[in-house]
Short mmCIF file of C-alpha atoms in Angstrom, two decimals:
data_model
loop_
_atom_site.label_atom_id
_atom_site.label_comp_id
_atom_site.label_asym_id
_atom_site.label_seq_id
_atom_site.Cartn_x
_atom_site.Cartn_y
_atom_site.Cartn_z
CA MET A 1 29.74 -55.71 22.79
CA THR A 2 30.70 -52.23 23.95
CA GLN A 3 30.32 -49.29 21.61
CA SER A 4 34.09 -48.81 21.31
CA SER A 5 34.70 -52.49 20.46
CA ALA A 6 31.80 -52.39 17.98
CA HIS A 7 33.34 -49.37 16.27
CA ARG A 8 36.71 -51.14 16.01
CA THR A 9 34.98 -54.15 14.46
CA ILE A 10 33.07 -51.94 12.03
CA ASP A 11 36.30 -50.17 11.04
CA ALA A 12 37.91 -53.54 10.29
CA ILE A 13 34.88 -54.63 8.23
CA TRP A 14 34.94 -51.34 6.35
CA ARG A 15 38.60 -51.78 5.38
CA ILE A 16 37.78 -55.22 4.00
CA GLU A 17 34.51 -54.40 2.23
CA SER A 18 34.80 -50.76 1.13
CA ALA A 19 36.59 -51.34 -2.20
CA LYS A 20 34.07 -53.98 -3.34
CA LEU A 21 31.23 -51.79 -2.14
CA ILE A 22 32.42 -48.72 -4.07
CA ALA A 23 33.15 -50.81 -7.18
CA GLY A 24 29.67 -52.35 -7.16
CA LEU A 25 28.01 -48.99 -6.63
CA THR A 26 30.08 -47.40 -9.41
CA ARG A 27 28.75 -50.03 -11.78
CA MET A 28 25.23 -48.95 -10.81
CA VAL A 29 25.48 -45.15 -10.74
CA ARG A 30 28.44 -44.69 -13.13
CA ASP A 31 29.94 -42.02 -10.88
CA VAL A 32 32.81 -42.95 -8.59
CA GLY A 33 32.37 -39.87 -6.38
CA LEU A 34 28.68 -40.57 -5.86
CA ALA A 35 29.45 -44.26 -5.26
CA GLU A 36 31.88 -43.35 -2.48
CA ASP A 37 29.32 -41.01 -0.92
CA LEU A 38 26.69 -43.74 -0.94
CA ALA A 39 29.13 -46.20 0.60
CA GLN A 40 30.00 -43.69 3.32
CA ASP A 41 26.28 -43.18 4.02
CA ALA A 42 25.91 -46.92 4.55
CA LEU A 43 28.89 -46.87 6.91
CA VAL A 44 27.34 -44.08 8.98
CA ILE A 45 24.11 -46.04 9.30
CA ALA A 46 26.09 -49.13 10.36
CA LEU A 47 27.91 -47.10 13.01
CA GLU A 48 24.53 -46.00 14.37
CA LYS A 49 22.75 -49.36 14.26
CA TRP A 50 25.27 -52.17 14.71
CA PRO A 51 26.41 -51.26 18.25
CA LEU A 52 22.76 -51.68 19.28
CA SER A 53 21.59 -54.54 17.06
CA GLY A 54 24.87 -56.45 16.73
CA ILE A 55 27.04 -57.14 13.67
CA PRO A 56 24.97 -58.88 10.96
CA ASP A 57 25.99 -62.33 9.75
CA ASN A 58 26.94 -60.91 6.34
CA PRO A 59 28.08 -57.32 6.94
CA GLY A 60 29.19 -56.81 3.33
CA ALA A 61 25.75 -57.71 2.00
CA TRP A 62 24.10 -55.49 4.64
CA LEU A 63 26.23 -52.51 3.61
CA MET A 64 25.54 -53.04 -0.09
CA THR A 65 21.81 -53.42 0.42
CA THR A 66 21.72 -50.24 2.50
CA ALA A 67 23.78 -48.32 -0.05
CA LYS A 68 21.59 -49.52 -2.92
CA ARG A 69 18.49 -48.33 -1.09
CA ARG A 70 20.14 -44.94 -0.64
CA ALA A 71 20.89 -44.90 -4.37
CA ILE A 72 17.23 -45.59 -5.16
CA ASP A 73 16.12 -42.81 -2.82
CA LEU A 74 18.56 -40.41 -4.46
CA LEU A 75 17.41 -41.28 -7.97
CA ARG A 76 13.82 -40.74 -6.95
CA ARG A 77 14.68 -37.13 -6.17
CA THR A 78 16.45 -36.36 -9.45
CA LYS A 79 14.95 -34.75 -12.55
CA VAL A 80 15.56 -37.92 -14.55
CA ARG A 81 13.85 -40.01 -11.84
CA ASP A 82 11.41 -41.91 -14.01
CA ARG A 83 13.89 -43.00 -16.68
CA LYS A 84 16.76 -43.83 -14.35
CA TYR A 85 14.60 -45.55 -11.77
CA ALA A 86 12.95 -47.70 -14.41
CA GLU A 87 16.34 -48.72 -15.79
CA MET A 88 17.67 -49.65 -12.37
CA ALA A 89 14.50 -51.44 -11.31
CA GLN A 90 14.80 -53.74 -14.31
CA ARG A 91 18.39 -54.77 -13.70
CA MET A 92 18.90 -54.49 -9.95
CA ASP A 93 18.24 -56.92 -7.14
CA LEU A 94 19.22 -56.40 -3.53
CA TYR A 95 22.74 -57.61 -2.71
CA THR A 96 22.95 -61.34 -2.20
CA GLU A 97 25.56 -63.76 -0.92
CA GLU A 98 26.41 -64.75 -4.49
CA ASP A 99 27.37 -61.17 -5.32
CA LEU A 100 30.32 -61.41 -2.91
CA ASN A 101 32.14 -63.75 -5.29
CA PRO A 102 31.24 -62.59 -8.81
CA THR A 103 32.22 -64.82 -11.70
CA LEU A 104 33.67 -63.60 -14.96
CA ASP A 105 31.06 -62.83 -17.61
CA GLY A 106 32.72 -62.71 -21.00
CA GLU A 107 36.33 -61.52 -21.06
CA ILE A 108 36.13 -59.54 -17.80
CA GLY A 109 33.40 -59.55 -15.19
CA ASP A 110 35.13 -57.96 -12.22
CA ASP A 111 33.90 -54.66 -10.80
CA LEU A 112 37.13 -54.03 -8.90
CA LEU A 113 39.22 -54.44 -12.04
CA ARG A 114 36.86 -52.13 -13.94
CA LEU A 115 37.20 -49.57 -11.16
CA ILE A 116 41.00 -49.76 -11.33
CA PHE A 117 41.02 -49.21 -15.11
CA MET A 118 38.59 -46.33 -14.66
CA THR A 119 40.71 -44.59 -12.02
CA CYS A 120 43.87 -45.22 -14.08
CA HIS A 121 42.55 -43.33 -17.11
CA PRO A 122 45.21 -41.01 -18.61
CA VAL A 123 42.86 -38.06 -18.09
CA LEU A 124 44.11 -38.14 -14.47
CA SER A 125 47.65 -37.30 -13.39
CA GLN A 126 49.84 -39.98 -11.87
CA GLU A 127 49.56 -38.32 -8.45
CA ALA A 128 45.77 -38.26 -8.70
CA ARG A 129 45.61 -41.92 -9.73
CA VAL A 130 47.73 -42.99 -6.78
CA ALA A 131 45.78 -40.91 -4.25
CA LEU A 132 42.42 -42.11 -5.57
CA THR A 133 43.59 -45.72 -5.53
CA LEU A 134 44.76 -45.58 -1.94
CA ARG A 135 41.50 -43.91 -0.96
CA LEU A 136 39.02 -46.13 -2.81
CA LEU A 137 40.77 -49.49 -3.07
CA CYS A 138 42.95 -49.58 0.05
CA GLY A 139 40.58 -47.72 2.35
CA LEU A 140 43.19 -45.25 3.59
CA THR A 141 42.10 -41.91 5.02
CA THR A 142 43.19 -38.65 3.45
CA ASP A 143 45.50 -38.04 6.40
CA GLU A 144 47.16 -41.45 6.00
CA ILE A 145 47.70 -40.85 2.26
CA ALA A 146 49.16 -37.41 2.96
CA ARG A 147 51.62 -38.83 5.48
CA SER A 148 52.64 -41.60 3.08
CA PHE A 149 53.57 -39.06 0.41
CA LEU A 150 54.81 -36.32 2.76
CA ALA A 151 52.18 -33.93 1.44
CA ALA A 152 49.69 -31.59 3.10
CA GLU A 153 46.36 -33.24 3.89
CA SER A 154 44.50 -30.39 2.19
CA THR A 155 46.54 -30.94 -0.99
CA VAL A 156 45.71 -34.65 -1.09
CA ALA A 157 42.03 -33.97 -0.34
CA GLN A 158 41.81 -31.49 -3.21
CA ARG A 159 43.60 -33.92 -5.50
CA ILE A 160 41.07 -36.67 -4.74
CA VAL A 161 38.06 -34.36 -5.12
CA ARG A 162 39.33 -33.07 -8.47
CA ALA A 163 40.05 -36.61 -9.69
CA LYS A 164 36.53 -37.82 -8.92
CA LYS A 165 35.04 -34.71 -10.53
CA THR A 166 37.16 -35.21 -13.65
CA LEU A 167 36.08 -38.83 -14.03
CA SER A 168 32.46 -37.71 -13.79
CA THR A 169 32.79 -34.67 -16.08
CA GLU A 170 34.70 -36.59 -18.74
CA LYS A 171 32.25 -39.49 -18.48
CA ILE A 172 35.05 -42.04 -18.24
CA PRO A 173 33.48 -45.46 -18.88
CA PHE A 174 33.37 -48.11 -16.17
CA GLU A 175 35.00 -50.84 -18.22
CA VAL A 176 38.18 -52.73 -19.03
CA PRO A 177 39.44 -51.39 -22.38
CA ALA A 178 40.62 -53.63 -25.19
CA GLY A 179 43.53 -53.67 -27.61
CA GLU A 180 45.90 -50.70 -27.62
CA ALA A 181 43.81 -48.81 -25.06
CA LEU A 182 44.40 -51.64 -22.58
CA LYS A 183 48.15 -51.64 -23.25
CA GLU A 184 48.35 -47.86 -22.81
CA ARG A 185 46.78 -48.07 -19.37
CA LEU A 186 48.40 -51.30 -18.25
CA SER A 187 51.44 -49.83 -16.49
CA ALA A 188 49.23 -47.56 -14.39
CA VAL A 189 46.99 -50.50 -13.49
CA LEU A 190 49.99 -52.59 -12.47
CA GLU A 191 51.16 -49.75 -10.24
CA VAL A 192 47.74 -49.62 -8.58
CA ILE A 193 47.69 -53.37 -7.91
CA TYR A 194 51.26 -53.14 -6.61
CA LEU A 195 50.19 -50.38 -4.20
CA MET A 196 47.25 -52.48 -3.04
CA PHE A 197 49.48 -55.45 -2.34
CA ASN A 198 52.10 -53.38 -0.51
CA GLU A 199 49.50 -51.78 1.73
CA GLY A 200 48.32 -55.27 2.68
CA TYR A 201 51.84 -56.62 3.11
CA SER A 202 53.00 -53.80 5.40
CA ALA A 203 50.05 -51.71 6.54
CA THR A 204 50.71 -47.97 6.56
CA SER A 205 48.79 -47.43 9.78
CA GLY A 206 46.46 -49.08 12.26
CA GLU A 207 46.81 -51.89 14.78
CA ASP A 208 47.67 -54.70 12.36
CA TRP A 209 51.05 -55.32 10.76
CA ILE A 210 49.54 -57.01 7.70
CA ARG A 211 46.18 -57.01 5.87
CA PRO A 212 46.12 -60.41 4.11
CA LEU A 213 42.73 -59.94 2.44
CA LEU A 214 43.98 -56.85 0.61
CA CYS A 215 46.98 -58.84 -0.64
CA GLN A 216 44.74 -61.70 -1.72
CA GLU A 217 42.54 -59.31 -3.70
CA ALA A 218 45.57 -57.72 -5.39
CA LEU A 219 46.95 -61.16 -6.26
CA ARG A 220 43.59 -62.28 -7.66
CA LEU A 221 43.40 -59.18 -9.87
CA GLY A 222 46.97 -59.76 -11.03
CA ARG A 223 46.13 -63.31 -12.03
CA VAL A 224 43.13 -62.05 -14.03
CA LEU A 225 45.36 -59.53 -15.82
CA ALA A 226 47.85 -62.28 -16.66
CA GLU A 227 45.04 -64.13 -18.45
CA ILE A 228 43.99 -61.15 -20.57
CA ALA A 229 47.53 -59.84 -21.26
CA PRO A 230 49.66 -63.02 -21.51
CA GLY A 231 52.29 -61.33 -23.67
CA GLU A 232 53.16 -58.63 -21.13
CA GLY A 233 56.23 -59.62 -19.13
CA GLU A 234 55.66 -57.14 -16.33
CA VAL A 235 52.20 -58.56 -15.65
CA HIS A 236 53.77 -61.96 -15.04
CA GLY A 237 56.56 -60.28 -13.08
CA LEU A 238 54.12 -58.59 -10.71
CA VAL A 239 52.14 -61.82 -10.27
CA ALA A 240 55.39 -63.66 -9.51
CA LEU A 241 56.35 -61.05 -6.92
CA MET A 242 52.95 -61.21 -5.19
CA GLU A 243 52.84 -65.03 -5.23
CA ILE A 244 56.27 -65.36 -3.61
CA GLN A 245 55.70 -62.58 -1.08
CA SER A 246 52.33 -64.10 -0.15
CA SER A 247 54.03 -67.39 0.66
CA ARG A 248 55.46 -65.77 3.82
CA PHE A 249 52.23 -64.59 5.40
CA ARG A 250 51.91 -67.27 8.08
CA THR A 251 55.42 -66.43 9.33
CA ARG A 252 55.29 -62.61 9.15
CA ILE A 253 53.54 -62.25 12.50
CA GLY A 254 53.97 -63.99 15.84
CA ALA A 255 51.35 -65.44 18.17
CA ALA A 256 50.45 -62.01 19.56
CA GLY A 257 50.33 -60.33 16.15
CA GLU A 258 53.82 -58.85 16.46
CA PRO A 259 55.98 -58.48 13.32
CA VAL A 260 58.54 -61.18 12.55
CA LEU A 261 61.35 -59.90 10.32
CA LEU A 262 62.47 -61.81 7.23
CA MET A 263 65.71 -63.14 8.71
CA ASP A 264 63.86 -64.51 11.75
CA GLN A 265 61.07 -66.28 9.88
CA ASN A 266 60.70 -70.07 9.86
CA ARG A 267 61.14 -70.82 6.17
CA ALA A 268 59.86 -74.35 6.59
CA GLN A 269 56.44 -72.77 7.06
CA TRP A 270 56.53 -70.74 3.86
CA ASP A 271 53.82 -71.85 1.41
CA ARG A 272 55.67 -73.92 -1.17
CA LEU A 273 52.71 -73.97 -3.57
CA LEU A 274 52.68 -70.17 -3.78
CA ILE A 275 56.46 -70.19 -4.25
CA ARG A 276 56.17 -72.67 -7.14
CA ARG A 277 53.44 -70.56 -8.72
CA GLY A 278 55.61 -67.47 -8.33
CA LEU A 279 58.66 -69.10 -9.87
CA ALA A 280 56.53 -70.33 -12.78
CA ALA A 281 55.17 -66.80 -13.37
CA LEU A 282 58.74 -65.43 -13.27
CA GLU A 283 59.78 -68.02 -15.84
CA ARG A 284 56.87 -66.96 -18.10
CA SER A 285 58.15 -63.40 -17.92
CA ARG A 286 61.69 -64.50 -18.82
CA LYS A 287 60.51 -66.66 -21.73
CA LEU A 288 59.04 -63.62 -23.48
CA GLY A 289 62.64 -62.77 -24.34
CA ARG A 290 62.69 -59.16 -23.20
CA PRO A 291 64.82 -57.59 -20.44
CA LEU A 292 63.22 -58.01 -17.02
CA GLY A 293 61.30 -54.96 -15.86
CA PRO A 294 61.08 -53.58 -12.32
CA TYR A 295 58.39 -55.99 -11.12
CA ALA A 296 60.14 -59.04 -12.56
CA LEU A 297 63.44 -57.92 -11.02
CA GLN A 298 61.78 -57.59 -7.62
CA ALA A 299 60.29 -61.05 -8.13
CA ALA A 300 63.78 -62.40 -8.91
CA ILE A 301 65.02 -60.90 -5.64
CA SER A 302 62.16 -62.55 -3.75
CA ALA A 303 62.97 -65.81 -5.51
CA CYS A 304 66.51 -65.70 -4.07
CA HIS A 305 65.03 -65.69 -0.58
CA ALA A 306 62.46 -68.36 -1.44
CA GLU A 307 65.07 -70.73 -2.85
CA ALA A 308 67.34 -70.50 0.22
CA LEU A 309 66.50 -73.20 2.76
CA ASN A 310 67.54 -70.89 5.59
CA ALA A 311 68.64 -67.28 6.02
CA ALA A 312 72.34 -68.20 6.11
CA GLU A 313 72.15 -69.73 2.61
CA THR A 314 70.72 -66.58 1.00
CA ASP A 315 72.69 -65.50 -2.09
CA TRP A 316 73.19 -61.86 -1.07
CA ILE A 317 75.73 -61.20 -3.82
CA ARG A 318 73.13 -62.09 -6.45
CA ILE A 319 70.52 -60.01 -4.61
CA ALA A 320 72.88 -57.03 -4.58
CA ALA A 321 73.42 -57.45 -8.33
CA LEU A 322 69.66 -57.60 -8.93
CA TYR A 323 69.17 -54.42 -6.91
CA GLU A 324 71.85 -52.79 -9.05
CA ALA A 325 69.82 -53.76 -12.15
CA LEU A 326 66.63 -52.53 -10.48
CA SER A 327 68.24 -49.19 -9.65
CA ARG A 328 68.99 -48.74 -13.35
CA ALA A 329 65.54 -49.89 -14.52
CA ALA A 330 63.57 -47.91 -11.92
CA PRO A 331 65.87 -45.54 -10.01
CA SER A 332 64.51 -44.32 -6.68
CA PRO A 333 65.82 -43.55 -3.19
CA ILE A 334 63.86 -46.50 -1.76
CA VAL A 335 65.50 -48.90 -4.21
CA GLU A 336 68.88 -47.45 -3.17
CA LEU A 337 68.00 -48.04 0.49
CA ASN A 338 67.17 -51.66 -0.25
CA ARG A 339 70.38 -51.99 -2.26
CA ALA A 340 72.28 -50.69 0.78
CA VAL A 341 70.84 -53.53 2.86
CA ALA A 342 71.85 -56.10 0.25
CA ILE A 343 75.37 -54.62 -0.01
CA ALA A 344 75.68 -54.75 3.78
CA MET A 345 74.64 -58.40 3.86
CA ALA A 346 76.95 -59.33 1.00
CA PHE A 347 80.06 -57.29 1.82
CA GLY A 348 79.69 -56.00 5.39
CA PRO A 349 77.66 -53.38 7.29
CA ALA A 350 80.22 -50.60 6.84
CA PHE A 351 79.67 -50.61 3.06
CA GLY A 352 75.91 -50.52 3.51
CA LEU A 353 76.11 -47.72 6.05
CA GLN A 354 78.09 -45.59 3.63
CA ILE A 355 75.24 -45.78 1.10
CA VAL A 356 72.62 -45.10 3.79
CA ASP A 357 74.50 -42.02 4.99
CA GLU A 358 74.60 -40.71 1.43
CA LEU A 359 70.79 -41.05 1.34
CA SER A 360 70.28 -39.15 4.61
CA GLY A 361 69.89 -35.85 2.78
CA GLU A 362 67.48 -37.23 0.18
CA PRO A 363 64.28 -35.10 0.33
CA ALA A 364 62.07 -38.04 -0.68
CA LEU A 365 63.21 -40.00 2.40
CA LYS A 366 62.87 -37.15 4.89
CA GLY A 367 59.84 -38.69 6.63
CA TYR A 368 60.48 -42.31 5.64
CA HIS A 369 60.77 -44.31 8.85
CA LEU A 370 62.70 -47.19 7.27
CA LEU A 371 65.73 -44.96 6.66
CA PRO A 372 66.57 -44.59 10.38
CA SER A 373 65.41 -48.18 10.96
CA VAL A 374 67.92 -49.55 8.42
CA ARG A 375 70.63 -47.24 9.74
CA GLY A 376 69.95 -48.46 13.28
CA ASP A 377 70.26 -52.09 12.18
CA LEU A 378 73.59 -51.44 10.50
CA LEU A 379 74.89 -49.53 13.54
CA VAL A 380 73.97 -52.50 15.78
CA LYS A 381 76.08 -54.78 13.57
CA LEU A 382 78.97 -52.34 13.88
CA GLY A 383 78.62 -52.27 17.68
CA ARG A 384 77.59 -48.59 17.81
CA LEU A 385 74.63 -49.28 20.09
CA GLY A 386 74.04 -45.79 21.47
CA GLU A 387 73.66 -44.37 17.96
CA ALA A 388 71.53 -47.34 16.95
CA ARG A 389 69.13 -46.76 19.86
CA ALA A 390 68.59 -43.16 18.79
CA GLU A 391 67.87 -44.26 15.21
CA PHE A 392 65.31 -46.89 16.28
CA GLU A 393 63.58 -44.36 18.53
CA ARG A 394 63.45 -41.86 15.67
CA ALA A 395 62.02 -44.48 13.34
CA ALA A 396 59.38 -45.42 15.96
CA SER A 397 58.29 -41.78 16.18
CA MET A 398 57.78 -41.67 12.41
CA THR A 399 55.78 -44.83 11.73
CA ARG A 400 51.97 -44.83 11.84
CA ASN A 401 51.64 -48.58 12.38
CA ALA A 402 51.27 -49.56 16.05
CA ARG A 403 52.84 -53.01 15.64
CA GLU A 404 55.85 -51.62 13.83
CA ARG A 405 56.26 -48.90 16.44
CA ASP A 406 56.34 -51.52 19.20
CA LEU A 407 58.98 -53.51 17.29
CA LEU A 408 61.20 -50.46 16.81
CA LEU A 409 60.91 -49.42 20.45
CA SER A 410 61.77 -52.97 21.47
CA ARG A 411 64.90 -52.86 19.35
CA ALA A 412 65.82 -49.50 20.90
CA ALA A 413 65.37 -51.00 24.37
CA GLU A 414 67.66 -53.92 23.48
CA CYS A 415 70.37 -51.43 22.57
CA ARG A 416 69.94 -49.71 25.93
CA THR A 417 70.22 -53.04 27.78
CA ASP A 418 73.31 -54.04 25.84
CA THR A 419 74.89 -50.66 26.55
CA ALA A 420 74.23 -51.04 30.28
CA GLU A 421 75.80 -54.47 30.31
#
């Protein structure tokens, strides 16, 4: 294995293992900033050793063992060495295969879920919670987070540093709260899990269009939350959304890893078990007797696609109505952009394009590549191919995902070919 290919493999392993690694280390040292530093130290050692020795059979266990040894060395050098080291020596073994799939002990026994509740503490601002989540749980770099939120990299970096310092200074416990404290933090936790799933479903950057393991982890955490908060409709709504979206994974990419858009997917290959589970979770949310929240409404939209045997049978009028409800429950420019697509499918591309053009001056969408992508698609349907090509090329220049960039450039090239003909 060449050094460059080894580094690519290590980067892929890191994206898979880093969240579990940081969560496990946080449980040990009770400091999320220190836990991340220790995890990064283990990564540096792996980058030095693995290209020479080869990738170990269990890279996650290797990284955790290395990080734990670094933690022991650090504690040995502190003023409270004797007390802390004795405590850790009594309760700590080196990382084993069994640790990769921890079982619940008591009500909650999941380090990742504890980490999410810790980073969603109200002592942090919403912006800080989001940035820290994307950094620790999704493995995004500071630059990638900054581009996602159209912010300066230095601003995001400072936000993350301050958040970790605040958690340490305030001694925020590494635990899942109970009772009212759990309810108060639940919406922030749902947002974090939603972000995790979305990053796996459509990767912000990199060479892969999707990151299924990140989606699987988000879905697992959502299912755990549904068990401990069965009376919360939005928990079931988010689980329903993730179940139904996950059913499409085997059809979202082609043989070469290229993206396959929703309307082109083979619905016969969608996972019917996941769809049934998603519909059941959506029904649990409805049975609670309260108006559907944003996650449940998105799940209802996904259900419309799942229940159509083929793309032509999709009930776009109902989807447009659900987006209208979603825009009232959780108004945002991105929801409006999605509503424009539904309106175009239900009533014609000219109506959708009118909404998209009204969004063109929206500051929040200034660097959002899907705005020109959607506009290009609508222009193609209206036969305005020259304009469509320019929009696809602009969208390709804005995305950070290599697979998505290739798709957009391919669509631009198709417009050029059609124009020439």
